[in-house]
mmCIF file of C-alpha atoms in Angstrom:
data_model
loop_
_atom_site.group_PDB
_atom_site.id
_atom_site.type_symbol
_atom_site.label_atom_id
_atom_site.label_comp_id
_atom_site.label_asym_id
_atom_site.label_seq_id
_atom_site.Cartn_x
_atom_site.Cartn_y
_atom_site.Cartn_z
ATOM 1 C CA MET A 1 94.179 71.909 127.811
ATOM 2 C CA ARG A 2 94.074 70.278 124.361
ATOM 3 C CA ILE A 3 91.158 68.848 122.393
ATOM 4 C CA LYS A 4 91.814 65.261 121.275
ATOM 5 C CA HIS A 5 89.828 63.205 118.767
ATOM 6 C CA ARG A 6 90.066 59.426 119.032
ATOM 7 C CA TYR A 7 89.224 57.390 115.934
ATOM 8 C CA SER A 8 88.497 53.671 115.554
ATOM 9 C CA ILE A 9 87.879 52.810 111.919
ATOM 10 C CA GLU A 10 88.619 50.290 109.172
ATOM 11 C CA SER A 11 90.298 52.020 106.214
ATOM 12 C CA LYS A 12 93.463 51.234 104.267
ATOM 13 C CA LYS A 13 93.528 54.809 102.961
ATOM 14 C CA VAL A 14 93.512 56.213 106.480
ATOM 15 C CA ILE A 15 96.342 53.886 107.536
ATOM 16 C CA ALA A 16 98.364 55.043 104.521
ATOM 17 C CA PHE A 17 97.712 58.672 105.544
ATOM 18 C CA LEU A 18 98.865 57.979 109.109
ATOM 19 C CA ASP A 19 102.019 56.235 107.873
ATOM 20 C CA LEU A 20 102.795 59.147 105.544
ATOM 21 C CA HIS A 21 102.521 61.675 108.373
ATOM 22 C CA GLN A 22 104.157 59.412 110.984
ATOM 23 C CA ILE A 23 101.094 59.290 113.250
ATOM 24 C CA LYS A 24 101.103 56.424 115.767
ATOM 25 C CA TYR A 25 98.180 53.982 115.727
ATOM 26 C CA GLU A 26 97.105 50.587 117.050
ATOM 27 C CA ILE A 27 95.546 47.770 115.060
ATOM 28 C CA SER A 28 93.019 45.369 116.573
ATOM 29 C CA GLU A 29 91.767 42.295 114.779
ATOM 30 C CA VAL A 30 88.073 41.471 115.061
ATOM 31 C CA PRO A 31 86.284 38.771 113.038
ATOM 32 C CA GLY A 32 86.331 39.958 109.433
ATOM 33 C CA ASN A 33 87.729 43.404 110.267
ATOM 34 C CA ARG A 34 91.019 45.154 110.956
ATOM 35 C CA ILE A 35 90.325 48.237 113.090
ATOM 36 C CA CYS A 36 92.774 51.126 113.308
ATOM 37 C CA HIS A 37 92.806 53.238 116.520
ATOM 38 C CA PHE A 38 94.548 56.618 116.620
ATOM 39 C CA ASP A 39 94.406 60.094 118.148
ATOM 40 C CA LEU A 40 94.600 63.530 116.551
ATOM 41 C CA TYR A 41 94.709 66.883 118.331
ATOM 42 C CA GLU A 42 92.949 69.981 117.053
ATOM 43 C CA ASP A 43 96.108 72.067 117.484
ATOM 44 C CA GLN A 44 98.060 69.784 115.114
ATOM 45 C CA ASP A 45 98.548 70.812 111.478
ATOM 46 C CA VAL A 46 97.928 67.201 110.460
ATOM 47 C CA TYR A 47 94.425 67.395 111.976
ATOM 48 C CA GLU A 48 93.442 70.044 109.422
ATOM 49 C CA LEU A 49 94.962 67.928 106.652
ATOM 50 C CA PHE A 50 93.011 64.899 107.884
ATOM 51 C CA LYS A 51 89.724 66.835 107.858
ATOM 52 C CA LYS A 52 90.290 67.929 104.265
ATOM 53 C CA LYS A 53 91.328 64.440 103.145
ATOM 54 C CA PHE A 54 88.570 62.572 105.027
ATOM 55 C CA PRO A 55 85.729 65.071 105.713
ATOM 56 C CA ILE A 56 83.044 62.462 106.457
ATOM 57 C CA ILE A 57 85.253 60.342 108.739
ATOM 58 C CA SER A 58 86.463 63.409 110.636
ATOM 59 C CA LYS A 59 82.876 64.468 111.392
ATOM 60 C CA THR A 60 81.274 61.116 112.176
ATOM 61 C CA SER A 61 83.906 58.660 113.421
ATOM 62 C CA SER A 62 85.612 60.233 116.418
ATOM 63 C CA TRP A 63 85.152 60.604 120.148
ATOM 64 C CA LYS A 64 86.211 64.010 121.458
ATOM 65 C CA TYR A 65 88.184 64.372 124.664
ATOM 66 C CA LEU A 66 89.731 67.239 126.560
ATOM 67 C CA GLU A 67 93.324 66.491 127.506
ATOM 68 C CA TYR A 68 94.755 68.457 130.398
ATOM 69 C CA SER A 69 98.283 69.369 131.379
ATOM 70 C CA LYS A 70 99.929 67.698 134.339
ATOM 71 C CA GLU A 71 99.707 70.953 136.268
ATOM 72 C CA GLU A 72 95.950 71.165 135.685
ATOM 73 C CA ILE A 73 95.500 67.578 136.860
ATOM 74 C CA THR A 74 97.684 67.779 139.949
ATOM 75 C CA SER A 75 95.918 70.931 141.141
ATOM 76 C CA ALA A 76 92.397 69.433 140.821
ATOM 77 C CA LYS A 77 90.811 67.918 143.941
ATOM 78 C CA TRP A 78 88.585 65.483 142.005
ATOM 79 C CA LEU A 79 88.841 64.064 138.514
ATOM 80 C CA VAL A 80 86.978 62.045 135.888
ATOM 81 C CA LEU A 81 88.914 58.826 135.253
ATOM 82 C CA LYS A 82 89.038 57.186 131.792
ATOM 83 C CA SER A 83 91.128 54.652 129.931
ATOM 84 C CA SER A 84 93.382 55.802 127.107
ATOM 85 C CA GLY A 85 94.145 52.486 125.348
ATOM 86 C CA SER A 86 92.224 49.936 123.275
ATOM 87 C CA LYS A 87 93.822 46.537 123.878
ATOM 88 C CA VAL A 88 90.793 44.597 125.125
ATOM 89 C CA GLN A 89 88.641 43.115 122.368
ATOM 90 C CA TYR A 90 85.553 42.207 124.339
ATOM 91 C CA GLU A 91 82.518 40.451 122.895
ATOM 92 C CA TYR A 92 78.955 41.365 123.840
ATOM 93 C CA THR A 93 77.214 38.507 125.656
ATOM 94 C CA ASN A 94 73.705 38.435 127.108
ATOM 95 C CA ASP A 95 74.907 37.350 130.554
ATOM 96 C CA ALA A 96 77.105 40.446 130.936
ATOM 97 C CA PHE A 97 74.496 43.175 130.398
ATOM 98 C CA ALA A 98 70.898 43.924 131.268
ATOM 99 C CA PRO A 99 69.686 46.268 128.491
ATOM 100 C CA SER A 100 66.491 48.210 129.005
ATOM 101 C CA CYS A 101 64.206 50.702 127.278
ATOM 102 C CA GLN A 102 64.216 49.282 123.755
ATOM 103 C CA TYR A 103 63.597 51.495 120.733
ATOM 104 C CA LYS A 104 63.921 51.375 116.942
ATOM 105 C CA ARG A 105 66.009 53.385 114.530
ATOM 106 C CA MET A 106 65.022 54.240 110.992
ATOM 107 C CA PHE A 107 66.131 51.965 108.148
ATOM 108 C CA THR A 108 67.138 49.077 110.429
ATOM 109 C CA LYS A 109 65.361 46.151 112.054
ATOM 110 C CA GLU A 110 68.025 45.719 114.730
ATOM 111 C CA PRO A 111 66.779 46.586 118.239
ATOM 112 C CA TYR A 112 68.523 49.330 120.196
ATOM 113 C CA PHE A 113 68.444 50.093 123.913
ATOM 114 C CA ARG A 114 68.761 53.380 125.731
ATOM 115 C CA HIS A 115 70.277 51.996 128.925
ATOM 116 C CA TYR A 116 72.728 49.188 129.718
ATOM 117 C CA GLU A 117 73.556 47.879 133.197
ATOM 118 C CA GLN A 118 76.548 45.576 133.435
ATOM 119 C CA ILE A 119 75.606 42.593 135.598
ATOM 120 C CA GLY A 120 78.350 40.075 134.838
ATOM 121 C CA SER A 121 81.901 39.616 133.631
ATOM 122 C CA LEU A 122 82.819 40.541 130.083
ATOM 123 C CA SER A 123 84.211 38.034 127.595
ATOM 124 C CA SER A 124 87.168 38.397 125.247
ATOM 125 C CA HIS A 125 88.928 36.232 122.671
ATOM 126 C CA ARG A 126 92.440 37.320 123.584
ATOM 127 C CA ILE A 127 94.847 37.977 126.411
ATOM 128 C CA VAL A 128 96.413 41.415 126.806
ATOM 129 C CA ARG A 129 100.142 41.806 126.383
ATOM 130 C CA TRP A 130 101.027 44.619 128.743
ATOM 131 C CA GLY A 131 103.770 46.997 127.645
ATOM 132 C CA ALA A 132 106.574 48.316 129.793
ATOM 133 C CA ARG A 133 105.109 50.044 132.848
ATOM 134 C CA GLN A 134 101.584 49.766 131.468
ATOM 135 C CA PHE A 135 98.959 48.788 134.028
ATOM 136 C CA PHE A 136 95.683 49.919 132.393
ATOM 137 C CA THR A 137 93.939 49.937 129.021
ATOM 138 C CA GLY A 138 90.485 50.267 127.459
ATOM 139 C CA PRO A 139 88.283 48.329 125.015
ATOM 140 C CA ASN A 140 88.457 48.361 121.218
ATOM 141 C CA SER A 141 85.189 50.299 121.099
ATOM 142 C CA GLY A 142 83.769 53.620 122.185
ATOM 143 C CA ASP A 143 82.720 52.227 125.575
ATOM 144 C CA ASP A 144 84.494 53.878 128.470
ATOM 145 C CA MET A 145 85.520 50.743 130.352
ATOM 146 C CA ILE A 146 88.787 50.428 132.239
ATOM 147 C CA PHE A 147 90.847 47.233 132.433
ATOM 148 C CA CYS A 148 93.987 46.530 134.419
ATOM 149 C CA SER A 149 96.745 44.002 134.969
ATOM 150 C CA GLU A 150 97.109 41.686 137.963
ATOM 151 C CA LYS A 151 99.829 43.969 139.345
ATOM 152 C CA ALA A 152 97.508 46.982 139.285
ATOM 153 C CA LYS A 153 94.832 44.974 141.052
ATOM 154 C CA GLU A 154 97.311 43.991 143.774
ATOM 155 C CA LEU A 155 98.248 47.632 144.347
ATOM 156 C CA LEU A 156 94.685 49.024 144.343
ATOM 157 C CA ASN A 157 92.542 46.205 145.741
ATOM 158 C CA GLY A 158 91.100 47.216 149.117
ATOM 159 C CA LYS A 159 92.702 50.659 149.073
ATOM 160 C CA TYR A 160 89.663 52.583 147.809
ATOM 161 C CA GLN A 161 86.038 52.082 148.776
ATOM 162 C CA GLY A 162 83.626 51.672 145.881
ATOM 163 C CA LEU A 163 86.145 49.898 143.639
ATOM 164 C CA GLU A 164 85.910 46.243 142.622
ATOM 165 C CA PHE A 165 87.827 44.098 140.155
ATOM 166 C CA TRP A 166 85.892 41.688 137.958
ATOM 167 C CA PRO A 167 87.586 38.948 135.934
ATOM 168 C CA VAL A 168 87.353 38.858 132.141
ATOM 169 C CA LYS A 169 86.278 35.489 130.736
ATOM 170 C CA LYS A 170 87.549 33.638 127.693
ATOM 171 C CA TYR A 171 84.849 33.892 125.057
ATOM 172 C CA ASN A 172 82.710 30.709 124.847
ATOM 173 C CA LYS A 173 84.904 28.928 127.390
ATOM 174 C CA GLY A 174 83.878 30.325 130.765
ATOM 175 C CA THR A 175 87.365 30.298 132.267
ATOM 176 C CA CYS A 176 89.053 33.568 133.209
ATOM 177 C CA ILE A 177 91.832 35.298 131.305
ATOM 178 C CA GLU A 178 94.963 35.587 133.402
ATOM 179 C CA ASP A 179 96.409 39.015 134.153
ATOM 180 C CA LEU A 180 93.262 40.893 133.082
ATOM 181 C CA HIS A 181 90.581 42.520 135.242
ATOM 182 C CA GLN A 182 87.897 45.154 134.765
ATOM 183 C CA LEU A 183 87.553 48.058 137.210
ATOM 184 C CA ILE A 184 83.972 48.290 138.487
ATOM 185 C CA PHE A 185 82.789 51.432 140.312
ATOM 186 C CA THR A 186 80.000 50.620 142.762
ATOM 187 C CA GLN A 187 79.431 53.847 144.734
ATOM 188 C CA ASN A 188 76.779 55.904 142.908
ATOM 189 C CA LEU A 189 76.550 59.636 143.376
ATOM 190 C CA PRO A 190 72.948 60.817 143.871
ATOM 191 C CA LEU A 191 71.362 62.703 140.997
ATOM 192 C CA GLU A 192 71.253 65.930 142.997
ATOM 193 C CA ALA A 193 75.058 65.894 143.380
ATOM 194 C CA ILE A 194 75.578 66.551 139.668
ATOM 195 C CA SER A 195 75.108 69.935 138.048
ATOM 196 C CA GLY A 196 75.534 71.557 134.657
ATOM 197 C CA GLY A 197 73.019 69.429 132.749
ATOM 198 C CA LYS A 198 69.303 69.743 132.126
ATOM 199 C CA SER A 199 67.015 67.388 134.044
ATOM 200 C CA ILE A 200 64.806 65.432 131.627
ATOM 201 C CA ARG A 201 62.710 62.252 131.510
ATOM 202 C CA CYS A 202 63.720 59.333 129.307
ATOM 203 C CA LYS A 203 61.374 59.122 126.330
ATOM 204 C CA GLY A 204 60.914 55.391 126.811
ATOM 205 C CA CYS A 205 60.848 54.557 130.509
ATOM 206 C CA GLY A 206 60.462 57.924 132.218
ATOM 207 C CA LYS A 207 63.754 57.621 134.132
ATOM 208 C CA THR A 208 65.227 60.950 135.267
ATOM 209 C CA LEU A 209 68.346 61.814 133.255
ATOM 210 C CA LEU A 210 70.743 64.720 132.910
ATOM 211 C CA LEU A 211 71.077 66.024 129.354
ATOM 212 C CA PHE A 212 74.327 67.764 128.384
ATOM 213 C CA LYS A 213 75.205 69.574 125.161
ATOM 214 C CA ASP A 214 78.848 68.768 125.997
ATOM 215 C CA TYR A 215 79.460 67.303 129.459
ATOM 216 C CA ARG A 216 83.211 67.998 129.110
ATOM 217 C CA LEU A 217 82.465 71.708 129.356
ATOM 218 C CA GLN A 218 79.410 71.597 131.620
ATOM 219 C CA PHE A 219 79.919 68.756 134.095
ATOM 220 C CA LYS A 220 80.055 69.943 137.722
ATOM 221 C CA ILE A 221 79.673 68.266 141.115
ATOM 222 C CA LYS A 222 78.557 69.776 144.393
ATOM 223 C CA THR A 223 81.405 69.791 146.912
ATOM 224 C CA ASP A 224 79.283 68.426 149.774
ATOM 225 C CA TYR A 225 78.972 65.058 148.007
ATOM 226 C CA LEU A 226 82.720 64.529 147.583
ATOM 227 C CA THR A 227 84.190 64.408 151.068
ATOM 228 C CA ASP A 228 85.911 61.010 151.297
ATOM 229 C CA THR A 229 89.161 60.924 149.311
ATOM 230 C CA ASN A 230 89.469 57.196 150.038
ATOM 231 C CA CYS A 231 86.313 56.476 148.018
ATOM 232 C CA VAL A 232 85.768 56.381 144.251
ATOM 233 C CA TYR A 233 82.404 57.090 142.647
ATOM 234 C CA THR A 234 80.304 56.680 139.523
ATOM 235 C CA THR A 235 77.506 58.849 138.213
ATOM 236 C CA GLY A 236 75.563 55.763 137.171
ATOM 237 C CA GLU A 237 73.784 55.457 133.803
ATOM 238 C CA ILE A 238 71.976 58.791 134.049
ATOM 239 C CA LEU A 239 74.006 61.052 131.732
ATOM 240 C CA THR A 240 73.129 61.630 128.086
ATOM 241 C CA GLU A 241 74.178 63.846 125.196
ATOM 242 C CA ASP A 242 71.647 62.166 122.910
ATOM 243 C CA VAL A 243 68.811 64.659 122.381
ATOM 244 C CA ARG A 244 66.795 62.324 120.154
ATOM 245 C CA ASN A 245 67.030 58.852 121.741
ATOM 246 C CA HIS A 246 68.393 59.551 125.248
ATOM 247 C CA GLU A 247 71.019 56.776 125.233
ATOM 248 C CA THR A 248 72.912 57.019 128.521
ATOM 249 C CA PHE A 249 76.472 56.709 129.793
ATOM 250 C CA SER A 250 78.276 57.044 133.117
ATOM 251 C CA LEU A 251 81.484 58.661 134.384
ATOM 252 C CA HIS A 252 84.025 57.426 136.938
ATOM 253 C CA ILE A 253 85.108 59.870 139.653
ATOM 254 C CA VAL A 254 88.361 59.664 141.670
ATOM 255 C CA SER A 255 90.168 61.949 144.092
ATOM 256 C CA ASN A 256 93.542 63.591 143.575
ATOM 257 C CA ALA A 257 94.845 61.087 146.140
ATOM 258 C CA PHE A 258 94.010 58.281 143.673
ATOM 259 C CA TYR A 259 95.924 60.070 140.930
ATOM 260 C CA GLN A 260 98.909 60.718 143.189
ATOM 261 C CA TYR A 261 99.021 57.087 144.356
ATOM 262 C CA CYS A 262 99.063 55.825 140.769
ATOM 263 C CA GLU A 263 101.673 58.427 139.863
ATOM 264 C CA GLU A 264 103.944 57.424 142.738
ATOM 265 C CA ASN A 265 103.714 53.791 141.635
ATOM 266 C CA ASN A 266 104.280 54.616 137.929
ATOM 267 C CA MET A 267 100.800 53.300 137.086
ATOM 268 C CA ASN A 268 99.193 56.147 135.144
ATOM 269 C CA LYS A 269 100.110 54.903 131.674
ATOM 270 C CA GLY A 270 96.821 53.815 130.088
ATOM 271 C CA LEU A 271 94.719 56.236 132.177
ATOM 272 C CA SER A 272 93.523 59.755 131.466
ATOM 273 C CA TYR A 273 92.200 62.330 133.929
ATOM 274 C CA GLU A 274 89.879 65.309 133.506
ATOM 275 C CA PRO A 275 89.554 67.885 136.319
ATOM 276 C CA ILE A 276 86.065 68.356 137.749
ATOM 277 C CA GLU A 277 84.633 71.761 138.566
ATOM 278 C CA LEU A 278 83.353 71.765 142.152
ATOM 279 C CA ILE A 279 80.500 74.055 143.163
#
């Protein structure tokens, strides 16, 4: 197991640092910005150099992931599924999300919401150019969405219960982008199936949530709720690591059979898996 930090920032100095140390990165163009996406591992010498060179960025601008060996993944019965790319530049539109539980942050007039339910297709300015043997990717943001190619949809559609494929629309045009779909997980696990977190009430709406200090180290699921390996699941928007505001997120759950099927069809590029502890 390795600890990976994923960064998405705009900085010419950081790009120069990555070039100097031959660290791979991706660039995504958004209106008025040029965002650099890259990964660093805590067991790399360059990670320590990066922290010394950019102490504020290293503390505030990364998402931390646990990356497991192939042996750890193949031996796990159930896994958390995530995307590992950032090729989709989606735009927030009001018809795609139903935000709820509004609150305010200090020093800003912009409204914030604790919970978001996706109710419609996302919109993007650009098509995705899939690389060799790449079937999946993620968004150019911290959101844990998963997108796939038409070929991946053909191979997975109808094979697993609880999995749908929504089109991605061209921004401000309404038509769909060819060869691009979003994976939607529709089968929610009940709250009582999930363990490791502390049961709390949302400060705004009173919704029952599970608070984790670090879900990567605490997240557990009761075995009795994961019996159908032909079904994929989601926790729903009930998980939070936000002690102050209780902003929520969800996780996607798949069986080892899902992983093995994607592996056999050379589809796992663009996906990452984290073993789940069963209790």
